[in-house]
């Protein structure tokens, strides 16, 4: 990680000192995932990693070995510039029979992205926006994440509709890492408001920062049907912005332990040492090198 990114985070710290486990699993305990369940994440991990891949000189999206790891993938649309607008792609995975949406995370070299991440101002999700009709006024999210999601929302909706119709599927999976995870979580609130009720959604994201307030986390728990946010070891990003600023995580955390066990945490912001809040009680207990992975062997942003 670059010094710039470290400094940006330090600034934030001072400003703020399935195969996939469905969220509806009712075990009131922290459970360790089996290797076969962990392996079920792998296609999505590669898609999250491929979110970093750039359109080439002819502005076609190329994803290199990240796509080789998901053979048969059919790109539908892509966009962004990796600077003021994060890269994104939408495509179809024939073996999963799902439309896949992936968002680029934070490239430490891209100053605009850093600024987006460092903003901690929160605002009403539905303010000045037609993207979230009917959402309660009490629901607030990080302005930078909200703006980043709004930049690509309607293009993504159109591409998802095209994919669902072209490939006759009602399954949509959203993925992303870091800032891309935050955008994907907002997409998982946005898309169901605009797609047929029989659409099934899955959201599998990595290194998710806190996106909104308690009302947002509760809305996600109630309405986002299958959310998993995977946190690696002592990655500090998922502990930001701090809970004392009124931010909260929805349920659905999976925490990779130092032993490489994957633990499914129960509830929101579980304070157990087996989950990120207990493992990284403050930013100085964190290790930014854990942010990019490895997630079951995959380092985010590699393979483009
Ligand atoms: C959880 O939801 C999934 C898909 O919506 C369903 O197939 C499964 O039976 C549910 N599990 C429980 C324990 O309710
Ligand atoms: C919860 O998990 C821990 C450790 O895995 C175990 O010792 C404990 O008995 C479990 N509690 C319940 C209520 O299942
Ligand atoms: C860009 O990628 C597309 C799709 O993979 C490919 O067809 C095209 O040849 C590539 N163009 C360049 C200049 O590399
Ligand atoms: C599309 O999928 C639905 C549900 O799986 C199926 O009933 C229908 O026959 C399919 N349509 C086409 C054109 O394949
Ligand atoms: C879902 O609903 C849409 C219309 O709302 C319909 O065209 C489509 O066939 C349905 N898909 C399935 C799989 O039932
Ligand atoms: C954290 O997990 C434990 C089970 O290990 C559970 O008893 C507790 O209620 C959870 N805490 C929260 C805040 O959900």
CSV table of N, CA and C in Angstrom, one decimal, residues 131-133 135 149 157 160 172 174 184-203 219 223-226:
chain,number,residue,atom,x,y,z
A,131,UNK,N,-33.3,7.8,-7.4
A,131,UNK,CA,-32.8,6.4,-7.5
A,131,UNK,C,-33.5,5.5,-6.4
A,132,UNK,N,-33.9,6.1,-5.3
A,132,UNK,CA,-34.4,5.3,-4.1
A,132,UNK,C,-35.8,5.6,-3.7
A,133,UNK,N,-36.8,5.4,-4.6
A,133,UNK,CA,-38.1,5.8,-4.3
A,133,UNK,C,-38.7,5.1,-3.1
A,135,UNK,N,-37.8,5.1,-0.1
A,135,UNK,CA,-36.9,4.9,1.1
A,135,UNK,C,-37.1,5.9,2.1
A,149,UNK,N,-22.1,5.7,-6.2
A,149,UNK,CA,-23.1,4.7,-6.7
A,149,UNK,C,-24.0,5.4,-7.8
A,157,UNK,N,-28.3,-0.6,-14.1
A,157,UNK,CA,-29.7,-1.1,-14.2
A,157,UNK,C,-30.0,-1.5,-15.6
A,160,UNK,N,-28.2,-4.7,-16.4
A,160,UNK,CA,-28.7,-5.9,-15.7
A,160,UNK,C,-30.0,-6.3,-16.4
A,172,UNK,N,-29.4,-12.2,-9.9
A,172,UNK,CA,-28.5,-11.1,-10.0
A,172,UNK,C,-27.5,-11.1,-8.8
A,174,UNK,N,-24.2,-9.2,-6.9
A,174,UNK,CA,-23.5,-8.0,-6.9
A,174,UNK,C,-22.2,-8.2,-6.1
A,184,UNK,N,-21.5,-1.6,-4.3
A,184,UNK,CA,-22.3,-2.8,-4.6
A,184,UNK,C,-23.4,-2.9,-3.5
A,185,UNK,N,-23.1,-2.6,-2.3
A,185,UNK,CA,-24.1,-2.7,-1.2
A,185,UNK,C,-25.3,-1.7,-1.5
A,186,UNK,N,-24.9,-0.5,-2.0
A,186,UNK,CA,-25.9,0.5,-2.4
A,186,UNK,C,-26.7,0.0,-3.6
A,187,UNK,N,-26.0,-0.6,-4.5
A,187,UNK,CA,-26.7,-1.2,-5.7
A,187,UNK,C,-27.7,-2.3,-5.2
A,188,UNK,N,-27.4,-3.0,-4.2
A,188,UNK,CA,-28.2,-4.1,-3.7
A,188,UNK,C,-29.5,-3.5,-3.0
A,189,UNK,N,-29.4,-2.2,-2.6
A,189,UNK,CA,-30.6,-1.5,-2.1
A,189,UNK,C,-31.4,-0.9,-3.3
A,190,UNK,N,-30.7,-0.4,-4.3
A,190,UNK,CA,-31.2,0.3,-5.4
A,190,UNK,C,-31.9,-0.6,-6.4
A,191,UNK,N,-31.2,-1.7,-6.9
A,191,UNK,CA,-31.8,-2.5,-8.0
A,191,UNK,C,-33.1,-3.1,-7.7
A,192,UNK,N,-33.4,-3.7,-6.4
A,192,UNK,CA,-34.7,-4.3,-6.2
A,192,UNK,C,-35.8,-3.3,-6.3
A,193,UNK,N,-35.5,-2.0,-6.2
A,193,UNK,CA,-36.6,-1.0,-6.3
A,193,UNK,C,-37.0,-0.8,-7.7
A,194,UNK,N,-36.3,-1.4,-8.7
A,194,UNK,CA,-36.5,-1.1,-10.1
A,194,UNK,C,-36.6,-2.3,-11.0
A,195,UNK,N,-36.5,-3.5,-10.3
A,195,UNK,CA,-36.6,-4.8,-11.1
A,195,UNK,C,-37.8,-5.6,-10.6
A,196,UNK,N,-38.2,-6.6,-11.5
A,196,UNK,CA,-39.4,-7.4,-11.1
A,196,UNK,C,-39.2,-8.0,-9.7
A,197,UNK,N,-40.4,-8.2,-9.0
A,197,UNK,CA,-40.3,-8.8,-7.7
A,197,UNK,C,-39.8,-10.2,-7.6
A,198,UNK,N,-39.8,-10.9,-8.7
A,198,UNK,CA,-39.3,-12.3,-8.7
A,198,UNK,C,-37.8,-12.3,-9.0
A,199,UNK,N,-37.1,-11.2,-9.0
A,199,UNK,CA,-35.7,-11.2,-9.2
A,199,UNK,C,-35.1,-11.7,-7.9
A,200,UNK,N,-34.1,-12.6,-8.0
A,200,UNK,CA,-33.4,-13.0,-6.7
A,200,UNK,C,-32.0,-12.4,-6.7
A,201,UNK,N,-31.6,-11.8,-5.6
A,201,UNK,CA,-30.4,-11.1,-5.4
A,201,UNK,C,-29.4,-11.7,-4.5
A,202,UNK,N,-28.2,-11.6,-4.8
A,202,UNK,CA,-27.1,-12.1,-3.8
A,202,UNK,C,-26.1,-11.0,-3.8
A,203,UNK,N,-25.6,-10.6,-2.7
A,203,UNK,CA,-24.5,-9.6,-2.6
A,203,UNK,C,-23.3,-10.2,-1.8
A,219,UNK,N,-32.3,-1.4,7.5
A,219,UNK,CA,-33.0,-1.6,6.2
A,219,UNK,C,-32.4,-2.7,5.4
A,223,UNK,N,-34.2,-6.0,3.9
A,223,UNK,CA,-34.6,-6.0,2.5
A,223,UNK,C,-33.5,-6.6,1.6
A,224,UNK,N,-32.3,-6.7,2.0
A,224,UNK,CA,-31.2,-7.2,1.1
A,224,UNK,C,-31.1,-8.7,1.4
A,225,UNK,N,-31.6,-9.5,0.4
A,225,UNK,CA,-31.9,-10.9,0.8
A,225,UNK,C,-30.7,-11.8,1.2
A,226,UNK,N,-29.6,-11.7,0.5
A,226,UNK,CA,-28.5,-12.6,0.8
A,226,UNK,C,-27.2,-11.8,0.8
